[in-house]
Coordinates of C-alpha atoms in Angstrom, one line a residue:
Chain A
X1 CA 0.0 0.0 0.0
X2 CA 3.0 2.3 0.5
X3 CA 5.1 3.6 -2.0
X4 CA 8.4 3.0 -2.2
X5 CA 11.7 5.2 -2.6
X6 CA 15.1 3.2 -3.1
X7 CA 18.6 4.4 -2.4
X8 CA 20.7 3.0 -5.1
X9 CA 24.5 3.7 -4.4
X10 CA 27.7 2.4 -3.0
X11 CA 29.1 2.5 0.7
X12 CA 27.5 6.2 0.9
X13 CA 24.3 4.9 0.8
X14 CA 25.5 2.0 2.3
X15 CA 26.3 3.6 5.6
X16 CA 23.3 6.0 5.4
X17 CA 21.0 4.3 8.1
X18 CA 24.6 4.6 10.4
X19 CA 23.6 7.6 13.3
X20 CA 22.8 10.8 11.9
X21 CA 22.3 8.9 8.5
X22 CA 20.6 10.7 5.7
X23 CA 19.1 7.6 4.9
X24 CA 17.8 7.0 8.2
X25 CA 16.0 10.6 8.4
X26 CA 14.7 9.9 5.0
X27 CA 12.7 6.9 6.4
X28 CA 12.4 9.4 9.5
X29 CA 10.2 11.9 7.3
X30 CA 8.0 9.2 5.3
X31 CA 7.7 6.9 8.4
X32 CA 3.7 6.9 8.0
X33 CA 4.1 7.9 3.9
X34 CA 6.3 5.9 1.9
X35 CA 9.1 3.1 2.9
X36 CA 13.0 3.9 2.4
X37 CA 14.6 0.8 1.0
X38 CA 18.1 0.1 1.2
X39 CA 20.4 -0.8 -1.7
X40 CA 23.7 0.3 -0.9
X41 CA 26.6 -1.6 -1.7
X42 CA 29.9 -1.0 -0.8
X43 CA 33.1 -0.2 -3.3
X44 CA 30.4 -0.8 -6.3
X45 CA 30.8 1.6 -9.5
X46 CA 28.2 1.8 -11.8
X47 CA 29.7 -1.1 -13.7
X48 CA 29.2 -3.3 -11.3
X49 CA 25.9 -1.4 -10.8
X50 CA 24.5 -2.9 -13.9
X51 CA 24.6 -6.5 -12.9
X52 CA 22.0 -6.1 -9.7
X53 CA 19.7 -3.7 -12.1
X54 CA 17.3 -6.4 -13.5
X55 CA 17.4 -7.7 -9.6
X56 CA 16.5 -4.5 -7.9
X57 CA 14.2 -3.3 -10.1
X58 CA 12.5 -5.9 -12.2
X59 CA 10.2 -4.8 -15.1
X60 CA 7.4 -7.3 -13.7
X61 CA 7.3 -5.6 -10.3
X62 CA 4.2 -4.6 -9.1
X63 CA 5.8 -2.0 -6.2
X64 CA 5.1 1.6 -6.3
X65 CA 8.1 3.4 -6.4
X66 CA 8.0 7.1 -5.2
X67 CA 11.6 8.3 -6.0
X68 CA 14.9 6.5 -6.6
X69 CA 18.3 8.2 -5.8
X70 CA 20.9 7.0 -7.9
X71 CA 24.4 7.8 -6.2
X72 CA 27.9 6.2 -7.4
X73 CA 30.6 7.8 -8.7
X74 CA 33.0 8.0 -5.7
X75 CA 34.4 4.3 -6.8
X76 CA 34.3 5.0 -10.3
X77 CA 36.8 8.1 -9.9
X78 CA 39.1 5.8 -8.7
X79 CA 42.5 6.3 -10.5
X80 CA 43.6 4.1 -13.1
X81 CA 47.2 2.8 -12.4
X82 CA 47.0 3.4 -8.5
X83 CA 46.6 0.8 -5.6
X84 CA 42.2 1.4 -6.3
X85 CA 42.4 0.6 -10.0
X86 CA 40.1 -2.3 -9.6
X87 CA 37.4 0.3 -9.2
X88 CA 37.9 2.7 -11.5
X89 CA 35.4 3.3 -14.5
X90 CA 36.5 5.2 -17.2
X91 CA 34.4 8.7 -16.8
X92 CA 32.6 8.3 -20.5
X93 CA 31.7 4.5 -19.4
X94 CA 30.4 6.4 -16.0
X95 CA 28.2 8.3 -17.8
X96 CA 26.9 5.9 -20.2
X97 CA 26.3 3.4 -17.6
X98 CA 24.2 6.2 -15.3
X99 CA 22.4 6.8 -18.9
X100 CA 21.7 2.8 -18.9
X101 CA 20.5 3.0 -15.1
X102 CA 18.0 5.7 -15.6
X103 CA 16.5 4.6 -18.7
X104 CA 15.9 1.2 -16.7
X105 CA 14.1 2.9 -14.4
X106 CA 12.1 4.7 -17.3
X107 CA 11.6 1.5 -18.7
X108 CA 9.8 0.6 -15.6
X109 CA 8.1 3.6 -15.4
X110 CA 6.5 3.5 -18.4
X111 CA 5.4 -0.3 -18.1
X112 CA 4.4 -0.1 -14.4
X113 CA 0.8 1.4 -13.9
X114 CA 1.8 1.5 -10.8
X115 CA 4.8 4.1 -10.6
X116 CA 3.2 6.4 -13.2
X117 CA 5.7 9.6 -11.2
X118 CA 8.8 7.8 -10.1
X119 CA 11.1 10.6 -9.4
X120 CA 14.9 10.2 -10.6
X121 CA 17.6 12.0 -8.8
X122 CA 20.9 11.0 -9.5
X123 CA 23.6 12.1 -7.4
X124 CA 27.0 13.1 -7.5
X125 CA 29.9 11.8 -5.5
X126 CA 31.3 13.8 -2.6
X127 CA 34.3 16.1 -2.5
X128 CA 37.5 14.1 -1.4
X129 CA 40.4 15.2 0.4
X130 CA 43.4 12.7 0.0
X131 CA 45.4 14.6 3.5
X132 CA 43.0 12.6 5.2
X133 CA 41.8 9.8 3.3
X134 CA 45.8 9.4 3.4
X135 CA 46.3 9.6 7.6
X136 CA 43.1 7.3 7.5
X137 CA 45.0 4.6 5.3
X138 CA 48.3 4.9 7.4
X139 CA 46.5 4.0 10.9
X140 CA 45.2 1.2 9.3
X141 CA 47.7 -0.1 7.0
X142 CA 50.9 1.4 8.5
X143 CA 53.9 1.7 6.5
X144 CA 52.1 -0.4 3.7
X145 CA 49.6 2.7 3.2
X146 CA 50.0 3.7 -0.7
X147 CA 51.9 6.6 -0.8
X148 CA 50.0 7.8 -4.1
X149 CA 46.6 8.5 -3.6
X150 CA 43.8 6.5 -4.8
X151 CA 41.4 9.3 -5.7
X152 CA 41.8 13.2 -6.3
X153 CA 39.4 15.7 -6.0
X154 CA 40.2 17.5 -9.3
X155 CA 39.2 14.0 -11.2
X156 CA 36.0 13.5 -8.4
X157 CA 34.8 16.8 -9.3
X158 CA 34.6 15.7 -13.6
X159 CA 32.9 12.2 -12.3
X160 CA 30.7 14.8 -10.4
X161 CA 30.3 17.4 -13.5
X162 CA 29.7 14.1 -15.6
X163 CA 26.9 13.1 -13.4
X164 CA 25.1 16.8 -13.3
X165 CA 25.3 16.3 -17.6
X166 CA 23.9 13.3 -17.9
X167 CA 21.3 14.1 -15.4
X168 CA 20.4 17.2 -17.8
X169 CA 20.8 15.2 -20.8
X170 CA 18.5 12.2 -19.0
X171 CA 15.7 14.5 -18.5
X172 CA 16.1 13.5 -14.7
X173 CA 16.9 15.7 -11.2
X174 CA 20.4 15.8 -9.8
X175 CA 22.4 16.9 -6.5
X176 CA 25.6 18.2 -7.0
X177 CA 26.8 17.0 -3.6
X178 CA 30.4 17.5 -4.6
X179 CA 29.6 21.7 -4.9
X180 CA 27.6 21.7 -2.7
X181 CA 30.2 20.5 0.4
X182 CA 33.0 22.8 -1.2
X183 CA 30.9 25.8 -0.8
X184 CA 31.4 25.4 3.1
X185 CA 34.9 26.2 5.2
X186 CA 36.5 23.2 6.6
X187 CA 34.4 21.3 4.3
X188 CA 37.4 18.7 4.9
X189 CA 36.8 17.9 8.0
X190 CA 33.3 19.1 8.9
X191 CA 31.5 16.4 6.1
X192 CA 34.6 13.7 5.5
X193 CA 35.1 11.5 8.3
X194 CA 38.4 9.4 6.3
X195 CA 38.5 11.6 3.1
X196 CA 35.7 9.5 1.7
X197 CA 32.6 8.9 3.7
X198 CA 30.6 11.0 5.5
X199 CA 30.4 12.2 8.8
X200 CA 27.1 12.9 10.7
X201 CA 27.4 16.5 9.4
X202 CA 27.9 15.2 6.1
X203 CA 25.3 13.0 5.9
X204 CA 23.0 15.9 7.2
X205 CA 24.1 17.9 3.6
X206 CA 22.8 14.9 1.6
X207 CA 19.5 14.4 3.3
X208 CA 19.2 18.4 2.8
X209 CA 19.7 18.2 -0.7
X210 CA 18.1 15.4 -1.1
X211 CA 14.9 16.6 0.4
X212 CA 14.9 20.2 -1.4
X213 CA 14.5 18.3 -4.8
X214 CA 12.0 15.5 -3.7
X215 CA 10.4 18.5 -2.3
X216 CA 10.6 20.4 -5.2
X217 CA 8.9 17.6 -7.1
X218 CA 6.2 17.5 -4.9
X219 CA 7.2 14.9 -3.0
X220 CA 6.7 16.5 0.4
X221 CA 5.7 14.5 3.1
X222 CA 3.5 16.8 4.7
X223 CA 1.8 16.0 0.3
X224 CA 1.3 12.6 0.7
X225 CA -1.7 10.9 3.2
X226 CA -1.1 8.3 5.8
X227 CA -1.5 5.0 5.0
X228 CA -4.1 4.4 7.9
X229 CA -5.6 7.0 10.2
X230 CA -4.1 8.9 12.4
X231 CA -4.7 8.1 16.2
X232 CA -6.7 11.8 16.5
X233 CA -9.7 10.7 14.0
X234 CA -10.0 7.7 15.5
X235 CA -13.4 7.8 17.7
X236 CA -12.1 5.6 20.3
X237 CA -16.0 4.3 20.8
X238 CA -16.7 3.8 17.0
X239 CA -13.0 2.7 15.6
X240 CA -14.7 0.7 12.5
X241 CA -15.3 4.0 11.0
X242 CA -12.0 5.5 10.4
X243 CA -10.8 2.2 9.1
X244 CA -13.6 1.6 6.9
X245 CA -12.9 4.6 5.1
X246 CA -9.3 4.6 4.5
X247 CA -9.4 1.1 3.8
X248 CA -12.7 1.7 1.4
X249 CA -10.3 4.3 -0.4
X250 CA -7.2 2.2 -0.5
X251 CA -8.8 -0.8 -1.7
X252 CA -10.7 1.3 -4.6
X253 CA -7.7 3.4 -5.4
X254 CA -4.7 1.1 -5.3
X255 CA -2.0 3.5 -4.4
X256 CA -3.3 6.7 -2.6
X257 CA -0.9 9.7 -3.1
X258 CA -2.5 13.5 -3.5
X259 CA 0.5 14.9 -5.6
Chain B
X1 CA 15.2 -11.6 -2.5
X2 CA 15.6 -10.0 0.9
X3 CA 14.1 -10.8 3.7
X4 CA 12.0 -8.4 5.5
X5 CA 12.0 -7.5 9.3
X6 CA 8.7 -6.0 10.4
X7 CA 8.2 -3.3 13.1
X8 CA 5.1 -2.8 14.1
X9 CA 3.9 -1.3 17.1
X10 CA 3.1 2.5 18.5
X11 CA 4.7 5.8 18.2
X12 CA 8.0 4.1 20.0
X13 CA 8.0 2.1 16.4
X14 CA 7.2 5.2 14.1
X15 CA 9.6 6.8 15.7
X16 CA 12.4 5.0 15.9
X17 CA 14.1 6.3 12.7
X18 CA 15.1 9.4 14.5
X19 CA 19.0 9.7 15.2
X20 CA 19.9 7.6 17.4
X21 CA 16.7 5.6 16.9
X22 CA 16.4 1.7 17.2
X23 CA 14.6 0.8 14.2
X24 CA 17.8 3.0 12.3
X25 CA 19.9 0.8 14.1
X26 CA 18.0 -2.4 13.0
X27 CA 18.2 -1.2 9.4
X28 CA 22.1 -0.6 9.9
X29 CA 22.5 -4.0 11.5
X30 CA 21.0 -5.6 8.7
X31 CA 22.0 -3.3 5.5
X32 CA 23.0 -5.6 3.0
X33 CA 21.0 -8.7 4.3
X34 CA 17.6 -7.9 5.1
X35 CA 14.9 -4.8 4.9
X36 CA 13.4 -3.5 8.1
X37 CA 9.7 -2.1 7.5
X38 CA 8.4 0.6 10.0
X39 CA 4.8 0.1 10.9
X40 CA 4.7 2.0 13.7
X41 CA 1.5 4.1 14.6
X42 CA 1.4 6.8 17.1
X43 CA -1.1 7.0 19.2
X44 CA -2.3 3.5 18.6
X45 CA -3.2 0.3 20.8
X46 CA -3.8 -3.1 20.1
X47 CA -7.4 -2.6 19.7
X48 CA -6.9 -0.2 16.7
X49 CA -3.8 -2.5 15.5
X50 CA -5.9 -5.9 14.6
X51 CA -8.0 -3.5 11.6
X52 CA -4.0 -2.9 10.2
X53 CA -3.4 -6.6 10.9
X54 CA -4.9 -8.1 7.0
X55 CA -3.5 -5.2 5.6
X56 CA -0.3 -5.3 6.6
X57 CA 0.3 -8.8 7.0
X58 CA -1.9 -10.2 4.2
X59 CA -2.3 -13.5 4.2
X60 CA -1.4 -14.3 0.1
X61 CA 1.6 -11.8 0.8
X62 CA 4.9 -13.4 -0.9
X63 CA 7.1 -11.8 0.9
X64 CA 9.3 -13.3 3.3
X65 CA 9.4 -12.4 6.4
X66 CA 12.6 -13.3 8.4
X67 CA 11.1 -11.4 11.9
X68 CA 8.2 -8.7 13.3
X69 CA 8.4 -6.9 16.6
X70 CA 5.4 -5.9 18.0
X71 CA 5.8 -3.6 20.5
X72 CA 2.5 -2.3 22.0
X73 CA 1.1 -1.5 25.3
X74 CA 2.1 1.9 26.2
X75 CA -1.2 3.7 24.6
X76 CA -3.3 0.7 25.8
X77 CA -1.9 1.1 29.6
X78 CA -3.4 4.5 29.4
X79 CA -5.8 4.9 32.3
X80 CA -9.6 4.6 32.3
X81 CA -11.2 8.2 33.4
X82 CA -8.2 10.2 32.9
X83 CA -7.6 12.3 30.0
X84 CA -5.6 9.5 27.5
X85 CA -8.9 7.2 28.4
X86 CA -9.6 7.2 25.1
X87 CA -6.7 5.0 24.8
X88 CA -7.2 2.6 27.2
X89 CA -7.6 -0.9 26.6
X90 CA -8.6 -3.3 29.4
X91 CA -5.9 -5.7 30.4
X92 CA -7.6 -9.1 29.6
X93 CA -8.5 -6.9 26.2
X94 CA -4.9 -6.1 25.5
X95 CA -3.7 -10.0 26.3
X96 CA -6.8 -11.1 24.1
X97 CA -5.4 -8.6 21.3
X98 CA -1.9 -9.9 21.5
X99 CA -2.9 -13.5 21.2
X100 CA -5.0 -12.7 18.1
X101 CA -2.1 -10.4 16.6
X102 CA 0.3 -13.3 17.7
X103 CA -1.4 -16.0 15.9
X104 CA -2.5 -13.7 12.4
X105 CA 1.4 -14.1 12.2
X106 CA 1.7 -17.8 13.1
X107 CA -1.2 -18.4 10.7
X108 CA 0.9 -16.2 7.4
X109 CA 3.8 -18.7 8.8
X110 CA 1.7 -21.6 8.0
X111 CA 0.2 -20.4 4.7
X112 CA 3.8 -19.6 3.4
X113 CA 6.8 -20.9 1.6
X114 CA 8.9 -17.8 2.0
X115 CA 8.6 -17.1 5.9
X116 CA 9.2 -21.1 6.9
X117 CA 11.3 -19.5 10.0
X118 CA 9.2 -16.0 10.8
X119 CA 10.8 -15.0 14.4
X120 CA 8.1 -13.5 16.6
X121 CA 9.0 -11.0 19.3
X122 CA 6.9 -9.5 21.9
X123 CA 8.2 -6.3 23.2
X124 CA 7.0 -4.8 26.6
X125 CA 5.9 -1.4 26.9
X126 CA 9.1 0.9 29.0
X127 CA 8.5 2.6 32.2
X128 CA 6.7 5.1 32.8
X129 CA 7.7 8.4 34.5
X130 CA 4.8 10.4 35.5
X131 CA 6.6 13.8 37.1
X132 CA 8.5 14.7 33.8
X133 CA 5.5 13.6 32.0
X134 CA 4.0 16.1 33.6
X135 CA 6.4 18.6 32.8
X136 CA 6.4 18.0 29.4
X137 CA 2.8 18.3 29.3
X138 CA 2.8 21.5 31.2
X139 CA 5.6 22.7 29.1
X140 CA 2.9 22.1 26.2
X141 CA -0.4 22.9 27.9
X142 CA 0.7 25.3 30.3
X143 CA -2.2 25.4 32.8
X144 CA -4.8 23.2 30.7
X145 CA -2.2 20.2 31.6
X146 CA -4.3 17.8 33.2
X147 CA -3.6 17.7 37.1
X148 CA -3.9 13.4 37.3
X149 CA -1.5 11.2 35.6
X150 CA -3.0 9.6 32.3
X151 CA -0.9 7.0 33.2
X152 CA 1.3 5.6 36.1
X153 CA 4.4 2.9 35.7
X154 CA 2.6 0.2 38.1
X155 CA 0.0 0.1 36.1
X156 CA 2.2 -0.2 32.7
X157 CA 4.0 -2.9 34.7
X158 CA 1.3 -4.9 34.9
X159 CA 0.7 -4.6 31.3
X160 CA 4.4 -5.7 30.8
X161 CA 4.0 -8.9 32.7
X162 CA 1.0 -9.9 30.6
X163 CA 2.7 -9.0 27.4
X164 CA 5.2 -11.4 29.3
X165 CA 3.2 -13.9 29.6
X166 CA 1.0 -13.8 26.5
X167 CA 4.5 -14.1 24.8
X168 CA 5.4 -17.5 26.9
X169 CA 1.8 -18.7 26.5
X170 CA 1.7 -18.4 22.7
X171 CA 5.4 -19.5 22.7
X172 CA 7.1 -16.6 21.3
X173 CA 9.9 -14.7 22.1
X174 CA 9.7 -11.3 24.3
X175 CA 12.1 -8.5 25.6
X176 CA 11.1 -7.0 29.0
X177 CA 11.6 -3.4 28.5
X178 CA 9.8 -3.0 31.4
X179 CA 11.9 -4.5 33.8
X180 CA 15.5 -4.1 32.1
X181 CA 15.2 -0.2 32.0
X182 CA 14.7 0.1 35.2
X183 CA 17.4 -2.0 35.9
X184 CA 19.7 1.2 35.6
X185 CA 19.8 4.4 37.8
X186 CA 18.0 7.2 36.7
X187 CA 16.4 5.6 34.4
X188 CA 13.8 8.0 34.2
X189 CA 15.9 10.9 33.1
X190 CA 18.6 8.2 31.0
X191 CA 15.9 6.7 28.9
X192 CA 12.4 8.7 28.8
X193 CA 12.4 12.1 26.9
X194 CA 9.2 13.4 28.1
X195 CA 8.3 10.4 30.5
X196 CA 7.2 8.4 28.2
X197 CA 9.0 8.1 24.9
X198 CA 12.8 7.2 24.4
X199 CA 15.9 9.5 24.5
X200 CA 18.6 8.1 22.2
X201 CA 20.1 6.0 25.3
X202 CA 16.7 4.9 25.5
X203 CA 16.5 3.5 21.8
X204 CA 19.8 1.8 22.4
X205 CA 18.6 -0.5 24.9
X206 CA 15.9 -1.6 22.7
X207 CA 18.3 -1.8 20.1
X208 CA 20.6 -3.6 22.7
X209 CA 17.6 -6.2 23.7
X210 CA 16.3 -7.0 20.6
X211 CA 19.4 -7.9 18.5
X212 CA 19.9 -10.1 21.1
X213 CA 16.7 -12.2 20.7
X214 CA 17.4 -12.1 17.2
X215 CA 20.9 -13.7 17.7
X216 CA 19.6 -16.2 19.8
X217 CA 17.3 -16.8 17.5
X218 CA 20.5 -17.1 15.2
X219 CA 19.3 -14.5 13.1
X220 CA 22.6 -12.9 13.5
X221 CA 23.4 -10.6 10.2
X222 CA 26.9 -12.4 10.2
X223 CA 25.4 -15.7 9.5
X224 CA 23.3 -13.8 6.9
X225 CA 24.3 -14.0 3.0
X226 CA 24.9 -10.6 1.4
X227 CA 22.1 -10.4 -1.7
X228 CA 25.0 -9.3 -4.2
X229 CA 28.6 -10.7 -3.9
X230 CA 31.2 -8.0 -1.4
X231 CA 33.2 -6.3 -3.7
X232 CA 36.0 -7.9 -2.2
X233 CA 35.0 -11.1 -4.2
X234 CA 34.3 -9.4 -7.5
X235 CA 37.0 -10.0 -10.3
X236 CA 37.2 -6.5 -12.0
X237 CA 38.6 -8.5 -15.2
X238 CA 35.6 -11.0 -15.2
X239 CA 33.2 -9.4 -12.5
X240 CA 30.3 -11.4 -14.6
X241 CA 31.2 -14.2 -12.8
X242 CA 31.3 -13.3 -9.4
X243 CA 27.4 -12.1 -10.2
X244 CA 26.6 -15.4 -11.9
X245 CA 27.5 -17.4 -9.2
X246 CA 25.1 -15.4 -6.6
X247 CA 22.1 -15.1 -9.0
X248 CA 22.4 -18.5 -9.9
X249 CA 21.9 -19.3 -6.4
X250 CA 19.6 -17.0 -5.8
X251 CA 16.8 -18.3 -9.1
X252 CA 17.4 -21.7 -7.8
X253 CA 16.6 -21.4 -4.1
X254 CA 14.1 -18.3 -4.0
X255 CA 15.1 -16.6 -0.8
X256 CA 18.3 -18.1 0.2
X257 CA 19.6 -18.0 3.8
X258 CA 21.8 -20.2 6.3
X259 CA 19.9 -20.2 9.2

């Protein structure tokens, strides 16, 4: 009866139900609207992406999906010929594989009755700040840290600038997390907790961001109904009533959402 | 192909994707092996809960369902002729409501393939503290804050110990919340916000209490399969077959866990 609005991503999304997760305080806002589901995975690039698309989102689903955030990039920058190669993607194979994820989910869009609105929202990697991500290697590793970084911020920032194209190009919204951080002081340390991920700071920008657009879109929470009634039109002596109505309109309606 | 983990109960459920918040923490536990669902519904008792129950849990559902907490009592150990009467619900009432709620799950158990192993956990409503209820109240209400508690923690005690024992009757696992917050001083400043919901300390605990169950119950996300191969086992030359492997798995055995 609820629709639903997937993260797609890597570890960012991954680790977004952690405390403070924007993740977390998306399910937060829609916890009587719409469920949050969870499908981050860890050092994936959008190449790797591709292989769980059919799985995630199958064209015969009958779910109602809301929104999908679409967030990798931050493997995909990787460097080629440094200790991460195994994740880089080259950045014109980034893009075209973000163009074969969205058109996926346009694929379902279009065949689904069911998601007639799914909003799209692809989003960029974070800023990266290899001082840290570097200190962060060398407590763990020790002496056997890489002494060349595996990522720059400069290459990040075309994955990013990549994504915000192909968003525009796609028809489809975007956030440009990796602007977005930069424009605050200390952005280094405030939102990167090892150079990479997110701190609970960080995490706050994303759900921000995120937000504003499914806002935007008229996704609002404060837009969309309950799913059943809430506890203050309930007549405590004649419960039946409420129920009978919402579940009168849910049954006749299929989805319910007043956008 | 995930399982789901079902949390359904009062506003202590709807609420517990707030930082810090249980449910959050659930989701977290469990990000690449299982979905928690948040079901909770402020305001409501079990009375109001068994209209959600065919909704919710239908019957012809094909999902699988790996666990559900249900965690009411709080609303329904409101006090008759006080101002929250309207959420009372008799004691026997309440037991009687469990028992039906307990066996709508046992019954979808039966009926399905998918959820051979559904865990069942009874969850205790926490203490109650009625002098910073009152404050908060007051706070709100200024000097329309009723004068006479809508509810005091003996009575919610005995409405733990039946949850207790409705939970050993119908042979299904429980958490006393009850009991094991107030194993700790101060509990009533540590663990209630406003008397009667949880500060984040509070949602640890029932974090804390029911990841235990669901270890014992060897539902432990470690001896859970990840849905898509860690990226440690992909083969960036030939990531195809890492993704084989698992989805060949997964077509052959449905919903595959080592339990």
């Amino acid at each position: 009866m609820r629709g639903q609005i997937m993260l797609f991503g890597d570890s960012i999304t991954e680790q977004s139900f952690r405390p403070g997760g924007w993740g977390a305080a998306l399910a937060n806002a829609y916890c009587r609207q719409a469920d949050v589901v969870l499908r981050g995975y860890a050092g994936y690039n959008t190449k790797w992406a591709l292989f769980l698309l059919n799985h995630i989102f199958p064209l015969d689903s009958s779910k109602a999906r809301i929104a999908t955030t679409i967030f990798f990039g931050a493997n995909d920058a990787a460097l080629s010929g440094r200790t991460n190669e195994r994740f880089h993607v080259p950045i014109e194979d980034y893009k075209q594989n973000l163009r074969k994820i969205v058109l996926h989910l346009k694929v379902i869009v279009w065949f689904q009755e069911c998601s007639p609105t799914m909003l799209i929202v692809l989003i960029t990697p974070p800023p990266f700040y290899g001082e840290r991500r570097h200190e962060y290697l060398k407590s763990l590793l020790g002496e056997n840290a890489p002494k060349l970084s595996e990522r720059t911020n400069e290459v990040t920032g075309q994955y990013a600038r990549a994504c915000i194209e192909t968003a525009k190009e796609m028809g489809v919204m975007s956030v440009d997390l990796w602007s977005k951080m930069q424009e605050t002081d200390d952005w280094q340390n405030k939102f990167l907790i090892d150079g990479l991920h997110l701190t609970m700071e960080g995490n706050a920008i994303v759900y921000q961001e995120v937000i504003k657009v499914f806002n935007e879109a008229g996704l609002s929470a404060d837009n969309m109904p309950f799913d059943f009634p809430n506890h203050s039109d309930i007549d405590a002596k004649n419960p039946e009533e409420a129920f009978q109505q919402k579940c009168f309109l849910m049954s006749h309606c299929g989805f319910v959402r007043d956008l």
